[in-house]
Coordinates of C-alpha atoms and ligand atoms in Angstrom, one line a residue:
M1 CA 0.1 -0.5 0.0
K2 CA 1.0 3.6 -0.6
P3 CA 2.5 5.4 2.4
G4 CA -0.3 7.6 2.7
A5 CA -2.7 4.6 2.3
T6 CA -5.9 4.8 5.2
E7 CA -7.2 2.1 7.1
R8 CA -10.3 2.3 4.9
D9 CA -8.1 1.8 1.8
I10 CA -6.7 -1.3 3.6
E11 CA -9.6 -2.6 5.1
H12 CA -11.1 -2.5 1.3
V13 CA -8.6 -4.3 -0.3
V14 CA -8.8 -7.1 2.7
E15 CA -12.5 -7.3 2.1
K16 CA -12.3 -7.6 -1.7
L17 CA -9.4 -10.4 -1.2
K18 CA -11.7 -12.4 1.2
E19 CA -14.8 -12.1 -1.0
A20 CA -12.6 -13.3 -3.7
G21 CA -11.8 -16.9 -1.1
L22 CA -8.2 -15.4 -1.0
E23 CA -6.1 -15.1 2.6
A24 CA -5.0 -11.9 3.3
H25 CA -2.0 -11.4 6.0
I26 CA -1.2 -7.8 7.1
S27 CA 2.1 -6.3 7.9
K28 CA 2.3 -3.2 9.3
G29 CA 5.8 -1.6 9.0
K30 CA 6.9 2.0 10.0
Y31 CA 6.3 3.5 6.7
R32 CA 4.1 1.5 4.8
T33 CA 1.4 -1.8 4.9
V34 CA 2.4 -4.8 3.0
I35 CA -1.0 -7.1 2.4
G36 CA 0.2 -10.6 2.1
V37 CA -2.4 -12.5 -0.4
I38 CA -2.2 -16.2 -0.1
G39 CA -4.3 -18.1 -2.9
D40 CA -4.9 -19.1 -6.4
E41 CA -2.9 -17.6 -8.5
E42 CA -5.7 -17.2 -11.2
L43 CA -8.0 -15.7 -8.7
I44 CA -5.1 -12.9 -7.7
A45 CA -4.7 -12.3 -11.7
N46 CA -8.3 -11.8 -12.0
L47 CA -9.0 -9.2 -9.1
P48 CA -8.3 -5.3 -10.2
L49 CA -5.9 -4.8 -7.4
T50 CA -4.1 -2.0 -8.8
I51 CA -6.9 0.5 -8.9
Y52 CA -8.4 0.1 -5.5
P53 CA -7.6 3.0 -3.2
G54 CA -4.3 2.9 -1.6
V55 CA -2.6 0.6 -3.6
E56 CA 1.1 1.3 -4.7
K57 CA 1.9 -2.0 -6.5
V58 CA 1.4 -5.7 -6.7
M59 CA 4.4 -8.0 -6.3
P60 CA 4.8 -11.5 -6.7
V61 CA 6.7 -13.2 -3.8
L62 CA 8.8 -15.7 -6.1
K63 CA 10.1 -17.7 -2.8
P64 CA 8.2 -20.8 -1.8
Y65 CA 7.9 -19.2 1.6
K66 CA 6.2 -16.0 1.4
L67 CA 4.8 -14.4 5.3
V68 CA 8.4 -15.5 6.7
S69 CA 10.2 -13.8 3.7
R70 CA 12.1 -10.6 3.7
E71 CA 10.3 -9.5 0.5
F72 CA 6.8 -9.7 2.9
Q73 CA 8.5 -7.5 5.5
I74 CA 11.6 -5.8 4.9
E75 CA 11.9 -4.8 8.6
D76 CA 13.0 -7.2 11.3
S77 CA 10.6 -8.6 13.4
F78 CA 10.4 -7.9 17.1
F79 CA 8.7 -9.8 19.8
K80 CA 7.7 -8.5 23.5
I81 CA 7.1 -11.7 25.3
G82 CA 6.2 -11.2 29.1
N83 CA 9.0 -8.2 30.1
S84 CA 11.5 -9.5 27.6
K85 CA 12.2 -8.6 24.3
I86 CA 13.8 -10.5 20.8
G87 CA 14.5 -9.3 17.5
A88 CA 15.5 -5.8 15.7
G89 CA 18.3 -5.5 18.1
Y90 CA 16.9 -7.2 21.1
F91 CA 18.8 -9.7 22.0
G92 CA 16.9 -13.0 23.7
L93 CA 19.6 -14.9 26.2
M94 CA 17.6 -18.1 26.8
A95 CA 19.2 -20.1 29.5
G96 CA 18.4 -23.1 32.0
P97 CA 18.2 -26.8 32.1
C98 CA 17.8 -29.1 29.6
S99 CA 15.1 -30.7 31.4
V100 CA 12.9 -29.9 34.7
E101 CA 14.3 -32.3 37.1
T102 CA 12.9 -30.9 40.4
I103 CA 11.8 -27.9 41.6
E104 CA 14.9 -26.7 43.7
Q105 CA 17.4 -27.6 40.5
T106 CA 15.1 -25.5 38.2
L107 CA 14.7 -22.5 40.7
S108 CA 18.3 -22.3 41.8
T109 CA 18.9 -22.6 38.0
A110 CA 16.2 -19.7 37.1
K111 CA 17.5 -17.5 40.1
F112 CA 20.7 -17.5 39.1
V113 CA 20.7 -17.6 35.2
K114 CA 18.2 -14.5 35.9
E115 CA 20.9 -12.6 38.0
C116 CA 23.7 -13.2 35.7
G117 CA 21.1 -11.3 32.6
A118 CA 19.4 -14.0 31.0
N119 CA 15.9 -13.0 30.2
F120 CA 14.3 -16.2 29.4
L121 CA 14.5 -19.2 31.5
R122 CA 14.5 -22.7 29.1
G123 CA 13.7 -26.1 30.5
G124 CA 12.1 -29.4 29.0
A125 CA 8.9 -31.2 30.7
Y126 CA 8.6 -33.4 27.4
K127 CA 11.8 -34.6 26.0
P128 CA 12.5 -36.0 22.7
R129 CA 15.0 -38.8 23.8
T130 CA 16.5 -40.9 21.4
S131 CA 16.1 -44.4 23.8
P132 CA 12.8 -45.1 25.2
Y133 CA 14.7 -45.9 27.9
S134 CA 16.2 -42.6 28.7
F135 CA 14.5 -40.2 31.1
Q136 CA 11.3 -38.9 29.0
G137 CA 10.7 -36.0 31.3
L138 CA 8.3 -34.8 34.0
G139 CA 5.5 -33.8 31.8
E140 CA 2.6 -31.4 33.5
E141 CA 4.3 -31.7 37.0
G142 CA 7.7 -30.3 35.1
L143 CA 5.6 -27.4 33.5
K144 CA 4.4 -26.4 36.8
I145 CA 7.6 -26.2 38.2
L146 CA 8.5 -24.1 35.2
A147 CA 5.3 -21.9 36.1
Q148 CA 6.5 -21.4 39.6
A149 CA 10.0 -20.4 38.6
R150 CA 8.4 -17.7 36.2
E151 CA 6.7 -16.3 39.5
E152 CA 9.4 -15.9 41.1
T153 CA 11.8 -14.6 38.6
G154 CA 9.7 -12.9 36.2
L155 CA 11.6 -14.9 33.6
P156 CA 9.3 -16.1 30.4
I157 CA 9.5 -19.8 29.8
V158 CA 10.5 -21.3 26.9
T159 CA 9.8 -25.2 26.9
E160 CA 9.1 -27.6 24.0
V161 CA 5.9 -29.4 22.9
M162 CA 6.3 -32.7 20.9
D163 CA 2.8 -33.6 20.4
V164 CA -0.4 -32.1 18.7
R165 CA -2.4 -33.7 21.5
D166 CA -0.6 -31.7 24.1
V167 CA -0.2 -28.3 22.4
E168 CA -3.7 -26.5 24.5
L169 CA -1.8 -28.1 27.9
V170 CA 1.7 -26.7 27.0
S171 CA 0.3 -23.5 26.1
H172 CA -1.3 -22.7 29.2
Y173 CA 2.0 -22.5 30.9
A174 CA 4.6 -21.4 28.4
D175 CA 5.5 -18.0 27.1
V176 CA 7.1 -19.8 23.9
L177 CA 6.5 -22.9 22.5
Q178 CA 9.2 -25.0 21.2
I179 CA 9.2 -27.2 18.7
G180 CA 12.2 -29.8 18.6
A181 CA 14.4 -30.2 15.9
R182 CA 13.0 -33.7 15.5
N183 CA 9.3 -32.5 14.8
M184 CA 10.5 -29.5 12.7
Q185 CA 8.9 -30.8 9.6
N186 CA 5.6 -32.5 11.8
F187 CA 3.6 -30.2 9.7
L188 CA 0.2 -30.9 11.8
L189 CA 2.0 -30.0 15.0
L190 CA 3.2 -26.9 13.1
T191 CA -0.2 -26.0 12.2
E192 CA -1.4 -26.3 15.6
V193 CA 1.3 -24.3 17.5
G194 CA 0.1 -21.8 14.6
R195 CA -3.1 -21.5 15.9
Q196 CA -2.2 -20.6 19.4
D197 CA -1.5 -17.3 20.9
K198 CA 1.7 -17.6 22.0
P199 CA 5.1 -17.5 20.3
V200 CA 6.6 -20.2 18.8
M201 CA 10.4 -21.2 18.3
I202 CA 11.5 -23.6 15.9
K203 CA 14.5 -25.6 15.8
R204 CA 16.4 -26.4 12.6
G205 CA 16.0 -29.9 11.8
F206 CA 19.4 -31.6 12.2
S207 CA 18.8 -32.7 8.3
N208 CA 17.0 -29.7 7.0
T209 CA 17.9 -26.8 4.5
V210 CA 17.5 -23.5 5.4
E211 CA 14.7 -23.1 2.5
E212 CA 12.7 -26.3 4.5
W213 CA 13.2 -24.8 7.8
L214 CA 11.9 -21.0 6.6
M215 CA 9.0 -23.6 4.8
A216 CA 8.4 -24.6 8.8
A217 CA 8.2 -21.4 10.1
E218 CA 5.8 -20.4 7.1
Y219 CA 3.4 -23.3 8.0
V220 CA 3.1 -21.7 11.5
A221 CA 2.6 -18.1 10.0
K222 CA -0.2 -19.3 7.3
A223 CA -2.1 -20.8 10.3
G224 CA -2.3 -17.3 11.9
N225 CA 0.9 -17.2 14.3
K226 CA 3.6 -14.6 12.8
K227 CA 5.4 -14.8 16.1
I228 CA 8.0 -17.1 15.1
I229 CA 11.7 -17.0 16.4
L230 CA 14.4 -19.8 14.5
C231 CA 16.8 -21.2 16.3
E232 CA 20.1 -22.8 14.6
R233 CA 21.1 -25.9 17.0
G234 CA 23.4 -27.9 14.4
I235 CA 23.4 -30.2 11.3
R236 CA 24.6 -33.6 10.6
T237 CA 28.0 -33.9 9.2
F238 CA 30.6 -36.1 8.6
E239 CA 32.4 -34.6 11.7
T240 CA 32.4 -36.7 15.0
S241 CA 34.4 -34.2 17.3
T242 CA 31.4 -32.4 18.0
R243 CA 27.9 -33.7 18.4
N244 CA 26.4 -31.7 15.3
T245 CA 27.6 -29.0 13.5
L246 CA 26.8 -25.4 14.4
D247 CA 26.0 -24.1 10.8
V248 CA 26.8 -20.3 11.6
S249 CA 26.5 -19.5 8.0
S250 CA 22.6 -20.4 8.4
I251 CA 22.5 -17.0 10.6
P252 CA 23.2 -14.6 7.9
V253 CA 21.7 -16.4 5.3
I254 CA 18.4 -16.3 7.3
K255 CA 18.5 -12.7 8.1
S256 CA 19.2 -12.0 4.3
L257 CA 16.1 -14.2 3.3
S258 CA 13.8 -13.7 6.3
H259 CA 12.3 -10.8 8.9
L260 CA 12.4 -13.4 11.7
P261 CA 14.7 -13.3 14.5
V262 CA 17.3 -16.2 14.5
I263 CA 19.2 -17.7 17.7
A264 CA 22.0 -20.1 18.1
D265 CA 21.8 -23.1 20.3
P266 CA 25.8 -24.0 20.9
S267 CA 24.7 -26.5 23.5
H268 CA 23.0 -29.2 21.2
A269 CA 25.1 -27.9 18.1
S270 CA 28.5 -28.8 19.9
G271 CA 27.6 -31.4 22.8
R272 CA 30.8 -30.0 24.8
S273 CA 30.3 -27.5 27.1
D274 CA 34.3 -26.3 26.2
L275 CA 32.8 -25.2 23.3
I276 CA 30.0 -22.9 24.1
L277 CA 32.1 -19.8 25.0
P278 CA 33.5 -19.4 21.4
L279 CA 30.5 -21.1 19.6
S280 CA 28.5 -18.2 21.5
L281 CA 30.5 -15.1 20.2
A282 CA 31.0 -16.4 17.0
S283 CA 27.2 -16.8 16.4
I284 CA 26.6 -13.2 17.8
A285 CA 29.3 -12.1 15.3
A286 CA 27.3 -13.6 12.4
G287 CA 24.2 -11.7 13.7
A288 CA 22.3 -13.8 16.2
D289 CA 19.5 -12.5 17.9
G290 CA 20.0 -14.5 20.9
L291 CA 21.3 -17.8 22.7
L292 CA 20.1 -20.8 24.4
I293 CA 22.7 -21.9 26.7
E294 CA 21.9 -25.0 28.9
V295 CA 23.0 -24.8 32.3
H296 CA 22.7 -27.2 35.6
P297 CA 23.6 -26.5 39.3
N298 CA 26.0 -29.7 38.9
P299 CA 26.2 -31.2 35.2
E300 CA 27.6 -34.2 36.4
E301 CA 24.3 -35.3 37.8
A302 CA 22.1 -34.0 34.8
L303 CA 19.6 -36.2 33.5
C304 CA 20.1 -35.4 30.2
D305 CA 22.9 -33.2 28.2
G306 CA 25.1 -33.2 31.2
P307 CA 28.5 -33.2 28.7
Q308 CA 27.1 -29.7 27.2
S309 CA 25.5 -28.0 30.5
L310 CA 27.6 -25.0 31.8
N311 CA 27.3 -24.9 35.6
F312 CA 26.9 -21.4 37.1
E313 CA 30.3 -20.4 37.5
K314 CA 31.0 -20.8 33.5
F315 CA 27.8 -19.5 32.7
S316 CA 28.5 -16.6 34.7
E317 CA 31.6 -16.1 32.9
L318 CA 30.0 -16.8 29.4
V319 CA 27.4 -13.7 30.1
S320 CA 30.3 -11.4 31.1
Q321 CA 31.9 -11.8 27.9
I322 CA 28.5 -11.9 25.7
K323 CA 27.5 -8.5 27.2
E324 CA 31.2 -6.9 26.3
I325 CA 30.9 -7.8 22.8
L326 CA 27.1 -7.2 22.5
P327 CA 27.5 -3.4 21.8
H328 CA 29.8 -3.9 19.0
F329 CA 26.8 -5.3 16.9
S330 CA 24.0 -3.2 18.1
K331 CA 22.2 -5.5 20.2
T332 CA 21.0 -5.2 24.0
I333 CA 19.6 -7.6 26.2
Ligands
PEP1 C1 16.2 -29.6 23.4 O1 16.3 -27.8 23.3 O2 16.2 -29.4 24.5 C2 16.4 -30.4 22.6 C3 15.9 -31.3 22.7 O3 16.7 -29.8 21.4 P1 16.8 -30.7 19.7 O4 15.7 -30.5 19.5 O5 17.5 -28.8 19.3 O6 17.5 -31.4 19.7
MN2 MN1 19.4 -30.7 25.7

């Protein structure tokens, strides 16, 4: 729409699109509003869109993903989640245990990471474990513990939902719904979280391309939820010295193709606590809008992902270094 287009002009176009059986997705930018039209190309071509008042031009988006593309929205997306912010210069520092194990473990970690400067608490209540014999998470009891941690620290909660049947329950407790790497192409689950009024964080599948990852985000956006955070968590390569290979290049690639915030998870990417610092700094330099870091009061005793978890002291050292370099990349926590 033209920079001076009125609300009435926008409503008129939306009405016409809906009458023709097309979907209208509105993105209000600083200078102009873009109306994303989804539907049959022929139906779109049959509408005299350019003569409607306020319309500046009609532009096809050639990429397979539409709503999450930079073409649809030039400015970086930004979300306020509780008292925290992420995207467009705001850095999301998500930290916490791999799994919620006990109330003491979760509360002590939440309080410590908050004190250091983290602005989100992460923790799994439903765990996607390779072995059915490994600890599977505490389920709803874990969600309740996370909610108590939020109450005591004010930190918004990031937690995974693995199954369509749990979406409503997890949404009741969580502030950010995490889609795990193994579920990145679970299209029914993506559509279901797309119907929720909660931001969604999509982890990159470890065998998925950037384009497939953006298509996963498109599922969520198409279902109506535009609050999406992408998380690079490493991909499978021939290299065996790390658990996965952090694809640092995906960060600037995503930033050029999409307006969505992208964060890095060096914990799952490397599987090694000694690599968290260098990989965090590299991700920030590459343009990451945040980090997801696993922290445990006693990594040796962790029920899940101990070898990659930082203890309190190491996390505190990491945050001081992060805080030092963030201003050089025009980011603030
Ligand atoms: C996690 O964040 O706890 C997790 C299981 O990550 P991923 O889905 O990336 O393996
Ligand atoms: Mn983990």
